CSV table of C-alpha atoms in Angstrom, one decimal:
chain,number,residue,atom,x,y,z
A,1,MET,CA,204.5,-14.0,-89.3
A,2,ARG,CA,201.9,-14.1,-91.9
A,3,GLY,CA,199.3,-12.8,-89.6
A,4,SER,CA,201.6,-10.7,-87.4
A,5,MET,CA,200.7,-7.3,-88.9
A,6,LEU,CA,197.0,-8.1,-88.6
A,7,LEU,CA,197.6,-9.0,-84.9
A,8,VAL,CA,199.5,-5.8,-84.4
A,9,ALA,CA,196.8,-3.8,-86.1
A,10,VAL,CA,194.1,-5.4,-83.9
A,11,ALA,CA,196.2,-4.8,-80.8
A,12,LEU,CA,196.8,-1.2,-81.6
A,13,ALA,CA,193.2,-0.6,-82.4
A,14,ALA,CA,192.4,-2.1,-79.0
A,15,CYS,CA,194.9,0.3,-77.4
A,16,GLY,CA,193.2,3.2,-79.0
A,17,ASP,CA,194.8,6.3,-80.5
A,18,ALA,CA,196.8,4.3,-83.0
A,19,PRO,CA,198.5,6.1,-85.8
A,20,ALA,CA,196.3,4.5,-88.3
A,21,ARG,CA,198.1,5.4,-91.5
A,22,PHE,CA,201.3,3.8,-90.4
A,23,ILE,CA,199.8,0.6,-89.1
A,24,ASP,CA,197.4,0.3,-92.0
A,25,ALA,CA,200.3,0.7,-94.4
A,26,ALA,CA,202.3,-2.0,-92.6
A,27,ARG,CA,199.3,-4.3,-92.6
A,28,ASP,CA,198.6,-3.7,-96.2
A,29,ALA,CA,202.2,-4.2,-97.2
A,30,HIS,CA,202.4,-7.5,-95.4
A,31,ALA,CA,199.0,-8.6,-96.8
A,32,GLN,CA,200.1,-7.7,-100.3
A,33,ALA,CA,203.4,-9.5,-99.8
A,34,ASP,CA,201.5,-12.6,-98.6
A,35,ALA,CA,199.3,-12.6,-101.7
A,36,LEU,CA,202.3,-12.1,-104.0
A,37,VAL,CA,204.3,-14.9,-102.4
A,38,ARG,CA,201.3,-17.2,-102.7
A,39,ALA,CA,201.0,-16.2,-106.3
A,40,GLY,CA,204.6,-17.2,-106.8
A,41,ASP,CA,206.0,-13.7,-107.1
A,42,PRO,CA,208.4,-13.2,-104.1
A,43,ALA,CA,210.4,-10.5,-105.9
A,44,ARG,CA,207.4,-8.3,-106.2
A,45,ALA,CA,206.5,-9.1,-102.6
A,46,ALA,CA,209.9,-7.9,-101.6
A,47,ARG,CA,209.4,-4.7,-103.5
A,48,VAL,CA,206.1,-4.0,-101.7
A,49,LEU,CA,207.8,-4.5,-98.3
A,50,GLU,CA,210.8,-2.4,-99.4
A,51,GLY,CA,208.4,0.3,-100.3
A,52,PHE,CA,206.9,0.3,-96.9
A,53,THR,CA,210.3,0.5,-95.2
A,54,ALA,CA,211.2,3.5,-97.4
A,55,ARG,CA,208.1,5.4,-96.4
A,56,ALA,CA,208.4,8.2,-94.0
A,57,VAL,CA,207.1,7.3,-90.5
A,58,PRO,CA,204.5,9.7,-89.3
A,59,ALA,CA,205.4,11.9,-86.4
A,60,GLY,CA,204.3,11.0,-82.9
A,61,ILE,CA,205.1,7.3,-83.1
A,62,ALA,CA,207.1,6.1,-80.1
A,63,ALA,CA,210.7,5.1,-81.1
A,64,GLN,CA,210.2,1.6,-79.8
A,65,ASP,CA,207.0,1.0,-81.8
A,66,ARG,CA,208.6,2.4,-85.0
A,67,ARG,CA,211.6,0.1,-84.5
A,68,VAL,CA,209.7,-3.1,-84.0
A,69,VAL,CA,207.3,-2.6,-86.9
A,70,LEU,CA,210.2,-1.8,-89.3
A,71,GLN,CA,212.5,-4.5,-87.9
A,72,ASP,CA,209.7,-7.0,-88.4
A,73,THR,CA,209.5,-5.9,-92.0
A,74,HIS,CA,213.2,-6.0,-92.5
A,75,ALA,CA,213.3,-9.5,-91.1
A,76,ARG,CA,210.7,-10.6,-93.5
A,77,LEU,CA,212.6,-9.1,-96.3
A,78,ALA,CA,215.7,-11.0,-95.2
A,79,GLU,CA,213.7,-14.2,-95.0
A,80,LEU,CA,212.3,-13.7,-98.5
A,81,ALA,CA,215.7,-13.0,-99.9
A,82,LEU,CA,217.2,-16.1,-98.3
A,83,LYS,CA,214.3,-18.2,-99.7
A,84,THR,CA,214.8,-16.8,-103.2
A,85,GLY,CA,218.6,-17.4,-103.1
A,86,ASN,CA,219.7,-13.8,-102.6
A,87,PRO,CA,221.9,-14.0,-99.5
A,88,GLY,CA,223.6,-10.7,-100.2
A,89,ARG,CA,220.2,-9.0,-100.3
A,90,ALA,CA,219.2,-10.9,-97.1
A,91,ARG,CA,222.3,-9.7,-95.3
A,92,ASP,CA,221.6,-6.1,-96.4
A,93,ALA,CA,218.0,-6.3,-95.2
A,94,ALA,CA,219.0,-7.7,-91.8
A,95,THR,CA,221.7,-5.1,-91.4
A,96,ALA,CA,219.3,-2.4,-92.2
A,97,GLY,CA,217.0,-3.7,-89.6
A,98,LEU,CA,219.7,-3.9,-87.0
A,99,ALA,CA,220.7,-0.3,-87.8
A,100,LEU,CA,217.4,0.8,-86.4
A,101,GLY,CA,218.6,-0.2,-83.0
A,102,GLU,CA,219.6,-3.4,-81.2
A,103,GLY,CA,218.1,-4.6,-78.0
A,104,ARG,CA,217.9,-7.7,-75.9
A,105,ASP,CA,214.8,-8.7,-77.6
A,106,ALA,CA,213.4,-11.2,-80.1
A,107,PHE,CA,213.5,-8.7,-83.0
A,108,THR,CA,217.2,-8.2,-82.7
A,109,ALA,CA,217.8,-11.9,-82.2
A,110,SER,CA,215.8,-12.7,-85.2
A,111,LEU,CA,217.7,-10.3,-87.4
A,112,LEU,CA,221.0,-11.5,-86.2
A,113,THR,CA,220.1,-15.1,-86.9
A,114,LEU,CA,218.8,-14.2,-90.4
A,115,ARG,CA,222.0,-12.3,-91.1
A,116,GLY,CA,224.0,-15.2,-89.8
A,117,HIS,CA,222.2,-17.5,-92.3
A,118,ALA,CA,223.0,-14.9,-95.1
A,119,GLU,CA,226.6,-14.7,-94.1
A,120,GLU,CA,226.9,-18.4,-94.0
A,121,ALA,CA,225.4,-18.7,-97.5
A,122,LEU,CA,227.9,-16.1,-98.7
A,123,GLY,CA,230.7,-18.3,-97.3
A,124,ARG,CA,231.6,-15.8,-94.5
A,125,ASP,CA,231.5,-18.4,-91.8
A,126,VAL,CA,233.3,-16.4,-89.1
A,127,GLU,CA,230.9,-13.6,-89.5
A,128,ALA,CA,228.0,-16.0,-89.4
A,129,ALA,CA,229.2,-17.6,-86.2
A,130,ARG,CA,229.5,-14.1,-84.6
A,131,ASP,CA,225.9,-13.3,-85.5
A,132,TYR,CA,224.7,-16.7,-84.3
A,133,GLU,CA,226.5,-16.3,-81.0
A,134,ALA,CA,225.1,-12.8,-80.5
A,135,ALA,CA,221.6,-14.1,-81.2
A,136,GLN,CA,222.2,-16.9,-78.8
A,137,LYS,CA,223.3,-14.6,-76.0
A,138,ILE,CA,220.1,-12.6,-76.4
A,139,ALA,CA,218.0,-15.8,-76.4
A,140,GLU,CA,219.8,-16.8,-73.2
A,141,ALA,CA,219.0,-13.4,-71.6
A,142,LEU,CA,215.4,-13.8,-72.7
A,143,LEU,CA,215.3,-17.2,-71.1
A,144,GLU,CA,216.7,-15.9,-67.9
A,145,GLN,CA,214.0,-13.2,-67.9
A,146,ALA,CA,211.3,-15.7,-68.7
A,147,LEU,CA,212.4,-17.8,-65.7
A,148,ALA,CA,212.6,-14.8,-63.5
A,149,ASP,CA,209.2,-13.7,-64.5
A,150,GLY,CA,207.6,-16.9,-63.4
A,151,GLY,CA,209.2,-20.0,-64.8
A,152,ALA,CA,206.9,-23.0,-65.1
A,153,ARG,CA,203.5,-22.4,-63.7
B,1,MET,CA,215.3,-18.7,-86.1
B,2,ARG,CA,211.8,-19.7,-85.2
B,3,ALA,CA,211.3,-16.4,-83.5
B,4,ARG,CA,208.4,-15.3,-85.7
B,5,PHE,CA,205.7,-16.2,-83.2
B,6,LEU,CA,207.7,-14.8,-80.4
B,7,ALA,CA,208.3,-11.6,-82.4
B,8,THR,CA,204.7,-11.4,-83.2
B,9,GLY,CA,203.7,-11.7,-79.6
B,10,LEU,CA,206.2,-9.2,-78.5
B,11,LEU,CA,205.3,-6.8,-81.2
B,12,THR,CA,201.7,-7.1,-80.3
B,13,ALA,CA,202.4,-6.7,-76.6
B,14,ALA,CA,204.8,-3.8,-77.1
B,15,ALA,CA,202.3,-2.0,-79.2
B,16,CYS,CA,199.9,-1.9,-76.3
B,17,ALA,CA,202.6,-1.5,-73.8
B,18,SER,CA,204.1,1.7,-75.0
B,19,THR,CA,204.3,4.5,-72.4
B,20,HIS,CA,202.9,6.8,-75.1
B,21,PRO,CA,201.2,4.2,-77.2
B,22,LEU,CA,201.5,5.6,-80.7
B,23,MET,CA,200.0,8.9,-79.8
B,24,VAL,CA,200.1,11.5,-82.5
B,25,GLY,CA,201.7,14.6,-81.1
B,26,SER,CA,204.9,15.8,-79.5
B,27,TRP,CA,206.6,14.1,-76.5
B,28,PRO,CA,209.6,15.1,-74.6
B,29,VAL,CA,212.7,13.5,-75.9
B,30,GLU,CA,213.7,10.6,-73.7
B,31,ASP,CA,216.6,8.2,-73.5
B,32,ASP,CA,215.9,5.5,-76.0
B,33,ARG,CA,217.6,2.9,-73.9
B,34,VAL,CA,215.5,3.6,-70.9
B,35,ALA,CA,212.4,3.6,-73.1
B,36,ALA,CA,213.4,0.3,-74.7
B,37,ARG,CA,214.1,-1.4,-71.4
B,38,GLY,CA,210.8,-0.2,-70.0
B,39,ALA,CA,208.9,-1.2,-73.1
B,40,GLU,CA,210.6,-4.6,-73.2
B,41,GLN,CA,209.6,-5.3,-69.6
B,42,ARG,CA,206.1,-4.3,-70.2
B,43,ALA,CA,206.0,-6.3,-73.4
B,44,ARG,CA,207.1,-9.4,-71.5
B,45,GLN,CA,204.5,-8.9,-68.9
B,46,LEU,CA,201.8,-8.3,-71.4
B,47,GLU,CA,202.9,-11.2,-73.6
B,48,GLN,CA,202.6,-13.4,-70.5
B,49,SER,CA,199.2,-12.0,-69.8
B,50,LEU,CA,198.2,-12.6,-73.4
B,51,SER,CA,199.5,-16.1,-73.3
B,52,GLU,CA,197.5,-16.8,-70.1
B,53,ALA,CA,194.4,-15.3,-71.6
B,54,SER,CA,194.6,-17.7,-74.5
B,55,ALA,CA,196.0,-20.5,-72.5
B,56,GLY,CA,195.4,-24.0,-73.7
B,57,THR,CA,196.2,-27.1,-71.7
B,58,ALA,CA,200.0,-26.5,-71.4
B,59,PRO,CA,201.4,-24.0,-68.8
B,60,PRO,CA,202.1,-20.9,-70.9
B,61,ALA,CA,205.5,-20.2,-69.4
B,62,CYS,CA,206.8,-23.6,-70.4
B,63,SER,CA,206.1,-23.0,-74.1
B,64,ARG,CA,208.1,-19.8,-73.9
B,65,VAL,CA,210.9,-21.5,-72.0
B,66,CYS,CA,211.0,-24.4,-74.4
B,67,GLU,CA,211.0,-22.1,-77.4
B,68,LEU,CA,213.9,-20.1,-76.1
B,69,VAL,CA,215.9,-23.3,-75.1
B,70,GLY,CA,215.2,-24.7,-78.6
B,71,GLN,CA,216.6,-21.5,-80.2
B,72,ILE,CA,219.7,-21.5,-78.0
B,73,CYS,CA,220.5,-25.1,-78.8
B,74,GLU,CA,219.7,-24.7,-82.5
B,75,LEU,CA,222.1,-21.7,-82.7
B,76,SER,CA,224.7,-23.8,-80.9
B,77,HIS,CA,224.3,-26.5,-83.5
B,78,ASP,CA,224.7,-23.9,-86.3
B,79,ILE,CA,227.8,-22.4,-84.7
B,80,CYS,CA,229.4,-25.8,-84.2
B,81,ALA,CA,228.6,-26.8,-87.8
B,82,LEU,CA,230.5,-23.8,-88.9
B,83,SER,CA,233.4,-24.7,-86.6
B,84,GLY,CA,233.4,-28.2,-88.0
B,85,ARG,CA,234.0,-26.8,-91.5
B,86,HIS,CA,237.1,-25.0,-90.2
B,87,PRO,CA,238.8,-27.4,-87.8
B,88,GLY,CA,241.9,-25.3,-87.4
B,89,ASP,CA,240.1,-22.0,-86.5
B,90,PRO,CA,240.4,-21.3,-82.8
B,91,GLU,CA,237.8,-18.5,-82.8
B,92,LEU,CA,235.2,-20.8,-84.3
B,93,ALA,CA,236.2,-23.5,-81.9
B,94,ASP,CA,235.8,-21.2,-78.9
B,95,ARG,CA,232.4,-20.0,-80.1
B,96,CYS,CA,231.3,-23.6,-80.6
B,97,ALA,CA,232.4,-24.5,-77.1
B,98,SER,CA,230.7,-21.4,-75.6
B,99,GLY,CA,227.6,-22.1,-77.6
B,100,GLU,CA,227.4,-25.7,-76.4
B,101,GLN,CA,227.8,-24.5,-72.9
B,102,ARG,CA,224.9,-22.1,-73.3
B,103,CYS,CA,222.8,-24.9,-74.7
B,104,ARG,CA,223.6,-27.2,-71.8
B,105,ARG,CA,223.1,-24.4,-69.3
B,106,SER,CA,219.7,-23.5,-70.8
B,107,LEU,CA,218.6,-27.2,-70.7
B,108,ASP,CA,219.6,-27.4,-67.1
B,109,ARG,CA,217.4,-24.3,-66.4
B,110,VAL,CA,214.3,-25.9,-67.7
B,111,PRO,CA,211.9,-26.1,-64.7
B,112,PRO,CA,210.9,-29.6,-63.7
B,113,GLY,CA,207.3,-28.8,-64.6
B,114,CYS,CA,208.2,-28.2,-68.2
B,115,SER,CA,208.7,-30.9,-70.8
B,116,CYS,CA,210.7,-29.5,-73.7
B,117,PRO,CA,211.3,-31.5,-76.8
B,118,PRO,CA,214.9,-32.6,-77.1
B,119,PRO,CA,217.1,-30.1,-79.0
């Protein structure tokens, strides 16, 4: 994940016509968070990422692009919260990411899995199992698709 | 979940794959579900292309397949660990059984040409 925003920025730049401010802000937020985590300040890293998610998204960005960039950030927030022993915050971050829209994709599966870990840490085992199972179903659908798209070549 | 690399790949691919790739301006409102399906399909195709473009020695589809199988079986393990903590809970027991079934089914689907690490 550490380099994901950079990759996205590069990819979007290659695509042309990127909404530079939004992508630059995302890349900067992730880079700042990386540095803060390395410096031993995950709480501040989380605040930087929260600040990005709270920003208004510029007009003209496709709904799917908006969703995946923000969901990736929410997933990272959830991950950070779990690592710093804040499962309640992790659950909230994952839920906020899922509220942006659920699909049969890796973003939704990742958020469900992270929320499952948070629920488990909170002692809510039934809820955790539900999230894990939902994530598993998506992974199975993605596997089917991967096999249908070409399988082993 | 170790979906981070997958998410990164999809994110990168989806960014380029958008029908209206992050164009500033106004577009007709469209059904988000249709848009999402289309974008996901394009993302998958592009992700595959990206994998092929940077291919190493292993067949690219196998790494994807093995990653997904690993996730499925890891989640099965997580679900059953929860069920194990609540032996009298039928809902958790059912989810564990279903999860194990999905893990076995996914392992059975691994193509002969792929060598996935054991879950």
